[in-house]
Amino acid sequence: MRNLFLGLTLAGALISGTGWSQSALAAESNQAQAMQHLAESMLRDIDRTTWVSEGKSDHVIYIFFDPNCPFCHRLYENMRDQVKQNKVQLRWIPVGILATTSPGKAAAILGAKDPLQAFYQNEDHYDKGGGIEEDIPSPAVEDSLKANTALLARTGFGAVPLMLFRTKDGTAFLIQGAPPKDKLVKILEYVK
């Protein structure tokens, strides 16, 4: 819980308009530095994951999500305007950790002929129990899901969504949870 609080505290510093600075780190410097190192380590290894990309922008956010996660779905809905306006490119990294159907749904998204359309099928029909049927993963898809889950596991949060990005000054940053739409707009001001 303390790590979650710290992540939200750091996000609060970013969202409040004070930006990412050493003063934002001062309150909990050891934990803040550990979080920043964790984010840096995860970004360094992000190419080990497999994601579904949407949007056309130089501003990139990686988002770990579970197909059954209501908070992930809320984040998806809250980002529609920014994606449609090409203000951000989202790289959705599926994991299957929340429900018994999660691994099969994540496999169906990654294993689809068109993973982006499979992702949209799930999200656009989420309120009806998710719009994608479970699939048995191929060995390659299974390996991809294991790599995605292993990178997420580094956080120790065991929860999604988790956003990971670089700020304009190059600092690695992560936010666990689904910030409200107005806060997301503010966060995007800082995304490299």
mmCIF file with all atom_site columns, C-alpha atoms in Angstrom:
data_model
loop_
_atom_site.group_PDB
_atom_site.id
_atom_site.type_symbol
_atom_site.label_atom_id
_atom_site.label_alt_id
_atom_site.label_comp_id
_atom_site.label_asym_id
_atom_site.label_entity_id
_atom_site.label_seq_id
_atom_site.pdbx_PDB_ins_code
_atom_site.Cartn_x
_atom_site.Cartn_y
_atom_site.Cartn_z
_atom_site.occupancy
_atom_site.B_iso_or_equiv
_atom_site.pdbx_formal_charge
_atom_site.auth_seq_id
_atom_site.auth_comp_id
_atom_site.auth_asym_id
_atom_site.auth_atom_id
_atom_site.pdbx_PDB_model_num
ATOM 1   C CA . MET A 1 1   ? 0.000   0.000   0.000   1.00 0.00 ? 1   MET A CA 1
ATOM 2   C CA . ARG A 1 2   ? 2.890   2.352   0.749   1.00 0.00 ? 2   ARG A CA 1
ATOM 3   C CA . ASN A 1 3   ? 4.244   1.850   -2.794  1.00 0.00 ? 3   ASN A CA 1
ATOM 4   C CA . LEU A 1 4   ? 0.819   2.624   -4.206  1.00 0.00 ? 4   LEU A CA 1
ATOM 5   C CA . PHE A 1 5   ? 0.613   5.752   -2.056  1.00 0.00 ? 5   PHE A CA 1
ATOM 6   C CA . LEU A 1 6   ? 4.072   6.801   -3.185  1.00 0.00 ? 6   LEU A CA 1
ATOM 7   C CA . GLY A 1 7   ? 3.134   6.279   -6.831  1.00 0.00 ? 7   GLY A CA 1
ATOM 8   C CA . LEU A 1 8   ? 0.053   8.417   -6.346  1.00 0.00 ? 8   LEU A CA 1
ATOM 9   C CA . THR A 1 9   ? 2.089   11.013  -4.456  1.00 0.00 ? 9   THR A CA 1
ATOM 10  C CA . LEU A 1 10  ? 4.537   11.250  -7.324  1.00 0.00 ? 10  LEU A CA 1
ATOM 11  C CA . ALA A 1 11  ? 1.670   11.394  -9.780  1.00 0.00 ? 11  ALA A CA 1
ATOM 12  C CA . GLY A 1 12  ? 0.118   14.110  -7.637  1.00 0.00 ? 12  GLY A CA 1
ATOM 13  C CA . ALA A 1 13  ? 3.294   16.166  -7.871  1.00 0.00 ? 13  ALA A CA 1
ATOM 14  C CA . LEU A 1 14  ? 3.245   15.772  -11.616 1.00 0.00 ? 14  LEU A CA 1
ATOM 15  C CA . ILE A 1 15  ? -0.472  16.491  -11.905 1.00 0.00 ? 15  ILE A CA 1
ATOM 16  C CA . SER A 1 16  ? -0.454  19.443  -9.515  1.00 0.00 ? 16  SER A CA 1
ATOM 17  C CA . GLY A 1 17  ? 1.573   21.474  -11.957 1.00 0.00 ? 17  GLY A CA 1
ATOM 18  C CA . THR A 1 18  ? 4.800   21.480  -9.992  1.00 0.00 ? 18  THR A CA 1
ATOM 19  C CA . GLY A 1 19  ? 6.214   19.054  -12.528 1.00 0.00 ? 19  GLY A CA 1
ATOM 20  C CA . TRP A 1 20  ? 8.797   16.364  -11.994 1.00 0.00 ? 20  TRP A CA 1
ATOM 21  C CA . SER A 1 21  ? 11.588  17.855  -9.947  1.00 0.00 ? 21  SER A CA 1
ATOM 22  C CA . GLN A 1 22  ? 13.950  17.022  -7.167  1.00 0.00 ? 22  GLN A CA 1
ATOM 23  C CA . SER A 1 23  ? 11.595  18.788  -4.742  1.00 0.00 ? 23  SER A CA 1
ATOM 24  C CA . ALA A 1 24  ? 8.872   16.276  -5.619  1.00 0.00 ? 24  ALA A CA 1
ATOM 25  C CA . LEU A 1 25  ? 11.301  13.545  -4.613  1.00 0.00 ? 25  LEU A CA 1
ATOM 26  C CA . ALA A 1 26  ? 12.300  15.147  -1.332  1.00 0.00 ? 26  ALA A CA 1
ATOM 27  C CA . ALA A 1 27  ? 9.331   13.976  0.752   1.00 0.00 ? 27  ALA A CA 1
ATOM 28  C CA . GLU A 1 28  ? 10.125  10.306  0.327   1.00 0.00 ? 28  GLU A CA 1
ATOM 29  C CA . SER A 1 29  ? 13.513  10.406  -1.351  1.00 0.00 ? 29  SER A CA 1
ATOM 30  C CA . ASN A 1 30  ? 14.552  6.797   -0.822  1.00 0.00 ? 30  ASN A CA 1
ATOM 31  C CA . GLN A 1 31  ? 11.252  5.342   -1.960  1.00 0.00 ? 31  GLN A CA 1
ATOM 32  C CA . ALA A 1 32  ? 10.904  7.906   -4.717  1.00 0.00 ? 32  ALA A CA 1
ATOM 33  C CA . GLN A 1 33  ? 14.349  7.041   -6.029  1.00 0.00 ? 33  GLN A CA 1
ATOM 34  C CA . ALA A 1 34  ? 13.497  3.347   -5.847  1.00 0.00 ? 34  ALA A CA 1
ATOM 35  C CA . MET A 1 35  ? 10.303  3.990   -7.844  1.00 0.00 ? 35  MET A CA 1
ATOM 36  C CA . GLN A 1 36  ? 12.198  6.030   -10.409 1.00 0.00 ? 36  GLN A CA 1
ATOM 37  C CA . HIS A 1 37  ? 14.847  3.298   -10.728 1.00 0.00 ? 37  HIS A CA 1
ATOM 38  C CA . LEU A 1 38  ? 12.089  0.715   -11.095 1.00 0.00 ? 38  LEU A CA 1
ATOM 39  C CA . ALA A 1 39  ? 10.452  2.740   -13.877 1.00 0.00 ? 39  ALA A CA 1
ATOM 40  C CA . GLU A 1 40  ? 13.824  3.186   -15.585 1.00 0.00 ? 40  GLU A CA 1
ATOM 41  C CA . SER A 1 41  ? 14.545  -0.541  -15.357 1.00 0.00 ? 41  SER A CA 1
ATOM 42  C CA . MET A 1 42  ? 11.134  -1.396  -16.768 1.00 0.00 ? 42  MET A CA 1
ATOM 43  C CA . LEU A 1 43  ? 11.515  1.013   -19.685 1.00 0.00 ? 43  LEU A CA 1
ATOM 44  C CA . ARG A 1 44  ? 14.959  -0.381  -20.388 1.00 0.00 ? 44  ARG A CA 1
ATOM 45  C CA . ASP A 1 45  ? 13.394  -3.857  -20.759 1.00 0.00 ? 45  ASP A CA 1
ATOM 46  C CA . ILE A 1 46  ? 10.095  -2.835  -22.348 1.00 0.00 ? 46  ILE A CA 1
ATOM 47  C CA . ASP A 1 47  ? 11.106  -4.349  -25.702 1.00 0.00 ? 47  ASP A CA 1
ATOM 48  C CA . ARG A 1 48  ? 10.853  -7.767  -24.056 1.00 0.00 ? 48  ARG A CA 1
ATOM 49  C CA . THR A 1 49  ? 7.090   -7.288  -23.933 1.00 0.00 ? 49  THR A CA 1
ATOM 50  C CA . THR A 1 50  ? 4.454   -7.559  -26.642 1.00 0.00 ? 50  THR A CA 1
ATOM 51  C CA . TRP A 1 51  ? 1.899   -4.794  -26.920 1.00 0.00 ? 51  TRP A CA 1
ATOM 52  C CA . VAL A 1 52  ? -1.040  -3.607  -28.970 1.00 0.00 ? 52  VAL A CA 1
ATOM 53  C CA . SER A 1 53  ? -0.381  -0.121  -30.294 1.00 0.00 ? 53  SER A CA 1
ATOM 54  C CA . GLU A 1 54  ? -3.057  2.498   -30.930 1.00 0.00 ? 54  GLU A CA 1
ATOM 55  C CA . GLY A 1 55  ? -2.772  6.135   -31.902 1.00 0.00 ? 55  GLY A CA 1
ATOM 56  C CA . LYS A 1 56  ? -0.244  8.007   -33.958 1.00 0.00 ? 56  LYS A CA 1
ATOM 57  C CA . SER A 1 57  ? 1.936   10.257  -31.861 1.00 0.00 ? 57  SER A CA 1
ATOM 58  C CA . ASP A 1 58  ? 5.513   10.685  -30.726 1.00 0.00 ? 58  ASP A CA 1
ATOM 59  C CA . HIS A 1 59  ? 4.191   10.793  -27.136 1.00 0.00 ? 59  HIS A CA 1
ATOM 60  C CA . VAL A 1 60  ? 4.145   7.161   -25.956 1.00 0.00 ? 60  VAL A CA 1
ATOM 61  C CA . ILE A 1 61  ? 2.635   5.583   -22.854 1.00 0.00 ? 61  ILE A CA 1
ATOM 62  C CA . TYR A 1 62  ? 2.914   1.861   -22.117 1.00 0.00 ? 62  TYR A CA 1
ATOM 63  C CA . ILE A 1 63  ? -0.084  0.483   -20.221 1.00 0.00 ? 63  ILE A CA 1
ATOM 64  C CA . PHE A 1 64  ? -0.170  -2.921  -18.544 1.00 0.00 ? 64  PHE A CA 1
ATOM 65  C CA . PHE A 1 65  ? -3.784  -4.103  -18.509 1.00 0.00 ? 65  PHE A CA 1
ATOM 66  C CA . ASP A 1 66  ? -5.955  -7.148  -17.872 1.00 0.00 ? 66  ASP A CA 1
ATOM 67  C CA . PRO A 1 67  ? -8.902  -7.739  -20.243 1.00 0.00 ? 67  PRO A CA 1
ATOM 68  C CA . ASN A 1 68  ? -11.211 -8.177  -17.214 1.00 0.00 ? 68  ASN A CA 1
ATOM 69  C CA . CYS A 1 69  ? -10.031 -5.086  -15.305 1.00 0.00 ? 69  CYS A CA 1
ATOM 70  C CA . PRO A 1 70  ? -12.701 -2.407  -14.750 1.00 0.00 ? 70  PRO A CA 1
ATOM 71  C CA . PHE A 1 71  ? -10.089 0.248   -13.960 1.00 0.00 ? 71  PHE A CA 1
ATOM 72  C CA . CYS A 1 72  ? -8.194  -0.594  -17.161 1.00 0.00 ? 72  CYS A CA 1
ATOM 73  C CA . HIS A 1 73  ? -11.434 -0.208  -19.064 1.00 0.00 ? 73  HIS A CA 1
ATOM 74  C CA . ARG A 1 74  ? -12.050 3.163   -17.426 1.00 0.00 ? 74  ARG A CA 1
ATOM 75  C CA . LEU A 1 75  ? -8.546  4.253   -18.474 1.00 0.00 ? 75  LEU A CA 1
ATOM 76  C CA . TYR A 1 76  ? -9.302  3.068   -22.018 1.00 0.00 ? 76  TYR A CA 1
ATOM 77  C CA . GLU A 1 77  ? -12.510 5.112   -22.091 1.00 0.00 ? 77  GLU A CA 1
ATOM 78  C CA . ASN A 1 78  ? -10.858 8.186   -20.591 1.00 0.00 ? 78  ASN A CA 1
ATOM 79  C CA . MET A 1 79  ? -8.116  8.166   -23.238 1.00 0.00 ? 79  MET A CA 1
ATOM 80  C CA . ARG A 1 80  ? -10.395 8.025   -26.314 1.00 0.00 ? 80  ARG A CA 1
ATOM 81  C CA . ASP A 1 81  ? -10.231 11.757  -27.095 1.00 0.00 ? 81  ASP A CA 1
ATOM 82  C CA . GLN A 1 82  ? -6.444  11.921  -26.779 1.00 0.00 ? 82  GLN A CA 1
ATOM 83  C CA . VAL A 1 83  ? -5.969  8.887   -29.030 1.00 0.00 ? 83  VAL A CA 1
ATOM 84  C CA . LYS A 1 84  ? -8.436  10.141  -31.659 1.00 0.00 ? 84  LYS A CA 1
ATOM 85  C CA . GLN A 1 85  ? -6.709  13.535  -31.704 1.00 0.00 ? 85  GLN A CA 1
ATOM 86  C CA . ASN A 1 86  ? -3.292  11.838  -32.087 1.00 0.00 ? 86  ASN A CA 1
ATOM 87  C CA . LYS A 1 87  ? -2.037  13.417  -28.869 1.00 0.00 ? 87  LYS A CA 1
ATOM 88  C CA . VAL A 1 88  ? -0.689  10.109  -27.592 1.00 0.00 ? 88  VAL A CA 1
ATOM 89  C CA . GLN A 1 89  ? 0.275   6.641   -28.731 1.00 0.00 ? 89  GLN A CA 1
ATOM 90  C CA . LEU A 1 90  ? -0.813  3.979   -26.257 1.00 0.00 ? 90  LEU A CA 1
ATOM 91  C CA . ARG A 1 91  ? 0.967   0.652   -26.169 1.00 0.00 ? 91  ARG A CA 1
ATOM 92  C CA . TRP A 1 92  ? -1.365  -1.722  -24.347 1.00 0.00 ? 92  TRP A CA 1
ATOM 93  C CA . ILE A 1 93  ? 0.525   -4.629  -22.738 1.00 0.00 ? 93  ILE A CA 1
ATOM 94  C CA . PRO A 1 94  ? -1.896  -7.465  -21.909 1.00 0.00 ? 94  PRO A CA 1
ATOM 95  C CA . VAL A 1 95  ? -1.506  -9.656  -18.843 1.00 0.00 ? 95  VAL A CA 1
ATOM 96  C CA . GLY A 1 96  ? -3.872  -12.266 -17.462 1.00 0.00 ? 96  GLY A CA 1
ATOM 97  C CA . ILE A 1 97  ? -3.851  -11.876 -13.680 1.00 0.00 ? 97  ILE A CA 1
ATOM 98  C CA . LEU A 1 98  ? -7.307  -10.924 -12.387 1.00 0.00 ? 98  LEU A CA 1
ATOM 99  C CA . ALA A 1 99  ? -9.763  -13.686 -13.275 1.00 0.00 ? 99  ALA A CA 1
ATOM 100 C CA . THR A 1 100 ? -9.742  -17.249 -14.552 1.00 0.00 ? 100 THR A CA 1
ATOM 101 C CA . THR A 1 101 ? -10.733 -15.963 -18.005 1.00 0.00 ? 101 THR A CA 1
ATOM 102 C CA . SER A 1 102 ? -8.030  -13.283 -18.084 1.00 0.00 ? 102 SER A CA 1
ATOM 103 C CA . PRO A 1 103 ? -5.160  -15.374 -19.523 1.00 0.00 ? 103 PRO A CA 1
ATOM 104 C CA . GLY A 1 104 ? -7.389  -16.738 -22.308 1.00 0.00 ? 104 GLY A CA 1
ATOM 105 C CA . LYS A 1 105 ? -8.691  -13.279 -23.201 1.00 0.00 ? 105 LYS A CA 1
ATOM 106 C CA . ALA A 1 106 ? -5.185  -11.808 -23.162 1.00 0.00 ? 106 ALA A CA 1
ATOM 107 C CA . ALA A 1 107 ? -4.076  -14.687 -25.410 1.00 0.00 ? 107 ALA A CA 1
ATOM 108 C CA . ALA A 1 108 ? -6.984  -14.038 -27.774 1.00 0.00 ? 108 ALA A CA 1
ATOM 109 C CA . ILE A 1 109 ? -5.950  -10.402 -28.122 1.00 0.00 ? 109 ILE A CA 1
ATOM 110 C CA . LEU A 1 110 ? -2.264  -11.092 -28.725 1.00 0.00 ? 110 LEU A CA 1
ATOM 111 C CA . GLY A 1 111 ? -2.911  -14.125 -30.939 1.00 0.00 ? 111 GLY A CA 1
ATOM 112 C CA . ALA A 1 112 ? -5.509  -12.457 -33.166 1.00 0.00 ? 112 ALA A CA 1
ATOM 113 C CA . LYS A 1 113 ? -4.831  -11.745 -36.838 1.00 0.00 ? 113 LYS A CA 1
ATOM 114 C CA . ASP A 1 114 ? -5.497  -8.105  -35.955 1.00 0.00 ? 114 ASP A CA 1
ATOM 115 C CA . PRO A 1 115 ? -4.625  -7.606  -32.264 1.00 0.00 ? 115 PRO A CA 1
ATOM 116 C CA . LEU A 1 116 ? -5.827  -3.990  -32.263 1.00 0.00 ? 116 LEU A CA 1
ATOM 117 C CA . GLN A 1 117 ? -9.279  -5.006  -33.493 1.00 0.00 ? 117 GLN A CA 1
ATOM 118 C CA . ALA A 1 118 ? -9.387  -7.830  -30.929 1.00 0.00 ? 118 ALA A CA 1
ATOM 119 C CA . PHE A 1 119 ? -8.461  -5.308  -28.228 1.00 0.00 ? 119 PHE A CA 1
ATOM 120 C CA . TYR A 1 120 ? -11.237 -2.972  -29.414 1.00 0.00 ? 120 TYR A CA 1
ATOM 121 C CA . GLN A 1 121 ? -13.688 -5.885  -29.473 1.00 0.00 ? 121 GLN A CA 1
ATOM 122 C CA . ASN A 1 122 ? -12.963 -6.560  -25.821 1.00 0.00 ? 122 ASN A CA 1
ATOM 123 C CA . GLU A 1 123 ? -13.006 -2.944  -24.677 1.00 0.00 ? 123 GLU A CA 1
ATOM 124 C CA . ASP A 1 124 ? -15.946 -1.750  -26.770 1.00 0.00 ? 124 ASP A CA 1
ATOM 125 C CA . HIS A 1 125 ? -18.074 -4.616  -25.421 1.00 0.00 ? 125 HIS A CA 1
ATOM 126 C CA . TYR A 1 126 ? -16.620 -4.608  -21.921 1.00 0.00 ? 126 TYR A CA 1
ATOM 127 C CA . ASP A 1 127 ? -19.914 -3.750  -20.216 1.00 0.00 ? 127 ASP A CA 1
ATOM 128 C CA . LYS A 1 128 ? -21.386 -6.936  -21.657 1.00 0.00 ? 128 LYS A CA 1
ATOM 129 C CA . GLY A 1 129 ? -18.765 -9.108  -19.980 1.00 0.00 ? 129 GLY A CA 1
ATOM 130 C CA . GLY A 1 130 ? -16.018 -8.421  -22.486 1.00 0.00 ? 130 GLY A CA 1
ATOM 131 C CA . GLY A 1 131 ? -16.369 -8.914  -26.158 1.00 0.00 ? 131 GLY A CA 1
ATOM 132 C CA . ILE A 1 132 ? -13.607 -11.384 -26.788 1.00 0.00 ? 132 ILE A CA 1
ATOM 133 C CA . GLU A 1 133 ? -13.746 -15.105 -26.246 1.00 0.00 ? 133 GLU A CA 1
ATOM 134 C CA . GLU A 1 134 ? -10.912 -16.877 -24.502 1.00 0.00 ? 134 GLU A CA 1
ATOM 135 C CA . ASP A 1 135 ? -8.327  -18.587 -26.660 1.00 0.00 ? 135 ASP A CA 1
ATOM 136 C CA . ILE A 1 136 ? -5.738  -21.262 -26.003 1.00 0.00 ? 136 ILE A CA 1
ATOM 137 C CA . PRO A 1 137 ? -2.416  -19.547 -26.597 1.00 0.00 ? 137 PRO A CA 1
ATOM 138 C CA . SER A 1 138 ? 0.148   -20.758 -29.059 1.00 0.00 ? 138 SER A CA 1
ATOM 139 C CA . PRO A 1 139 ? 3.595   -21.318 -27.506 1.00 0.00 ? 139 PRO A CA 1
ATOM 140 C CA . ALA A 1 140 ? 4.737   -17.946 -28.909 1.00 0.00 ? 140 ALA A CA 1
ATOM 141 C CA . VAL A 1 141 ? 1.743   -16.094 -27.429 1.00 0.00 ? 141 VAL A CA 1
ATOM 142 C CA . GLU A 1 142 ? 2.197   -17.900 -24.128 1.00 0.00 ? 142 GLU A CA 1
ATOM 143 C CA . ASP A 1 143 ? 5.846   -16.785 -24.040 1.00 0.00 ? 143 ASP A CA 1
ATOM 144 C CA . SER A 1 144 ? 4.762   -13.206 -24.779 1.00 0.00 ? 144 SER A CA 1
ATOM 145 C CA . LEU A 1 145 ? 2.238   -13.233 -21.950 1.00 0.00 ? 145 LEU A CA 1
ATOM 146 C CA . LYS A 1 146 ? 4.838   -14.638 -19.552 1.00 0.00 ? 146 LYS A CA 1
ATOM 147 C CA . ALA A 1 147 ? 7.271   -11.856 -20.517 1.00 0.00 ? 147 ALA A CA 1
ATOM 148 C CA . ASN A 1 148 ? 4.555   -9.219  -20.063 1.00 0.00 ? 148 ASN A CA 1
ATOM 149 C CA . THR A 1 149 ? 3.592   -10.598 -16.651 1.00 0.00 ? 149 THR A CA 1
ATOM 150 C CA . ALA A 1 150 ? 7.226   -10.889 -15.526 1.00 0.00 ? 150 ALA A CA 1
ATOM 151 C CA . LEU A 1 151 ? 7.910   -7.227  -16.265 1.00 0.00 ? 151 LEU A CA 1
ATOM 152 C CA . LEU A 1 152 ? 4.742   -6.131  -14.455 1.00 0.00 ? 152 LEU A CA 1
ATOM 153 C CA . ALA A 1 153 ? 5.700   -8.341  -11.482 1.00 0.00 ? 153 ALA A CA 1
ATOM 154 C CA . ARG A 1 154 ? 8.782   -6.192  -10.883 1.00 0.00 ? 154 ARG A CA 1
ATOM 155 C CA . THR A 1 155 ? 6.545   -3.486  -9.449  1.00 0.00 ? 155 THR A CA 1
ATOM 156 C CA . GLY A 1 156 ? 5.317   -5.669  -6.613  1.00 0.00 ? 156 GLY A CA 1
ATOM 157 C CA . PHE A 1 157 ? 1.911   -3.983  -6.985  1.00 0.00 ? 157 PHE A CA 1
ATOM 158 C CA . GLY A 1 158 ? 0.170   -7.002  -8.489  1.00 0.00 ? 158 GLY A CA 1
ATOM 159 C CA . ALA A 1 159 ? -2.416  -4.625  -9.894  1.00 0.00 ? 159 ALA A CA 1
ATOM 160 C CA . VAL A 1 160 ? -3.351  -2.997  -13.162 1.00 0.00 ? 160 VAL A CA 1
ATOM 161 C CA . PRO A 1 161 ? -3.549  -0.635  -14.914 1.00 0.00 ? 161 PRO A CA 1
ATOM 162 C CA . LEU A 1 162 ? 0.008   0.550   -14.729 1.00 0.00 ? 162 LEU A CA 1
ATOM 163 C CA . MET A 1 163 ? 1.169   3.376   -16.976 1.00 0.00 ? 163 MET A CA 1
ATOM 164 C CA . LEU A 1 164 ? 4.851   3.696   -17.825 1.00 0.00 ? 164 LEU A CA 1
ATOM 165 C CA . PHE A 1 165 ? 6.414   6.539   -19.803 1.00 0.00 ? 165 PHE A CA 1
ATOM 166 C CA . ARG A 1 166 ? 9.198   9.071   -20.031 1.00 0.00 ? 166 ARG A CA 1
ATOM 167 C CA . THR A 1 167 ? 8.628   12.678  -19.139 1.00 0.00 ? 167 THR A CA 1
ATOM 168 C CA . LYS A 1 168 ? 9.836   15.452  -21.440 1.00 0.00 ? 168 LYS A CA 1
ATOM 169 C CA . ASP A 1 169 ? 13.038  15.751  -19.421 1.00 0.00 ? 169 ASP A CA 1
ATOM 170 C CA . GLY A 1 170 ? 13.723  12.023  -19.991 1.00 0.00 ? 170 GLY A CA 1
ATOM 171 C CA . THR A 1 171 ? 12.764  10.824  -16.508 1.00 0.00 ? 171 THR A CA 1
ATOM 172 C CA . ALA A 1 172 ? 11.161  7.370   -16.367 1.00 0.00 ? 172 ALA A CA 1
ATOM 173 C CA . PHE A 1 173 ? 7.801   7.519   -14.645 1.00 0.00 ? 173 PHE A CA 1
ATOM 174 C CA . LEU A 1 174 ? 5.069   5.078   -13.620 1.00 0.00 ? 174 LEU A CA 1
ATOM 175 C CA . ILE A 1 175 ? 1.547   5.528   -12.348 1.00 0.00 ? 175 ILE A CA 1
ATOM 176 C CA . GLN A 1 176 ? -0.505  2.671   -10.923 1.00 0.00 ? 176 GLN A CA 1
ATOM 177 C CA . GLY A 1 177 ? -4.249  3.089   -11.270 1.00 0.00 ? 177 GLY A CA 1
ATOM 178 C CA . ALA A 1 178 ? -6.656  4.943   -13.539 1.00 0.00 ? 178 ALA A CA 1
ATOM 179 C CA . PRO A 1 179 ? -6.428  8.699   -13.051 1.00 0.00 ? 179 PRO A CA 1
ATOM 180 C CA . PRO A 1 180 ? -9.569  10.689  -13.851 1.00 0.00 ? 180 PRO A CA 1
ATOM 181 C CA . LYS A 1 181 ? -9.913  12.129  -17.341 1.00 0.00 ? 181 LYS A CA 1
ATOM 182 C CA . ASP A 1 182 ? -8.952  15.671  -16.310 1.00 0.00 ? 182 ASP A CA 1
ATOM 183 C CA . LYS A 1 183 ? -5.788  14.382  -14.619 1.00 0.00 ? 183 LYS A CA 1
ATOM 184 C CA . LEU A 1 184 ? -4.875  12.335  -17.699 1.00 0.00 ? 184 LEU A CA 1
ATOM 185 C CA . VAL A 1 185 ? -4.952  15.497  -19.793 1.00 0.00 ? 185 VAL A CA 1
ATOM 186 C CA . LYS A 1 186 ? -2.499  17.084  -17.330 1.00 0.00 ? 186 LYS A CA 1
ATOM 187 C CA . ILE A 1 187 ? -0.283  13.979  -17.333 1.00 0.00 ? 187 ILE A CA 1
ATOM 188 C CA . LEU A 1 188 ? -0.076  14.103  -21.126 1.00 0.00 ? 188 LEU A CA 1
ATOM 189 C CA . GLU A 1 189 ? 1.536   17.533  -20.885 1.00 0.00 ? 189 GLU A CA 1
ATOM 190 C CA . TYR A 1 190 ? 4.551   15.810  -19.344 1.00 0.00 ? 190 TYR A CA 1
ATOM 191 C CA . VAL A 1 191 ? 4.803   12.737  -21.604 1.00 0.00 ? 191 VAL A CA 1
ATOM 192 C CA . LYS A 1 192 ? 7.788   12.731  -23.926 1.00 0.00 ? 192 LYS A CA 1
#
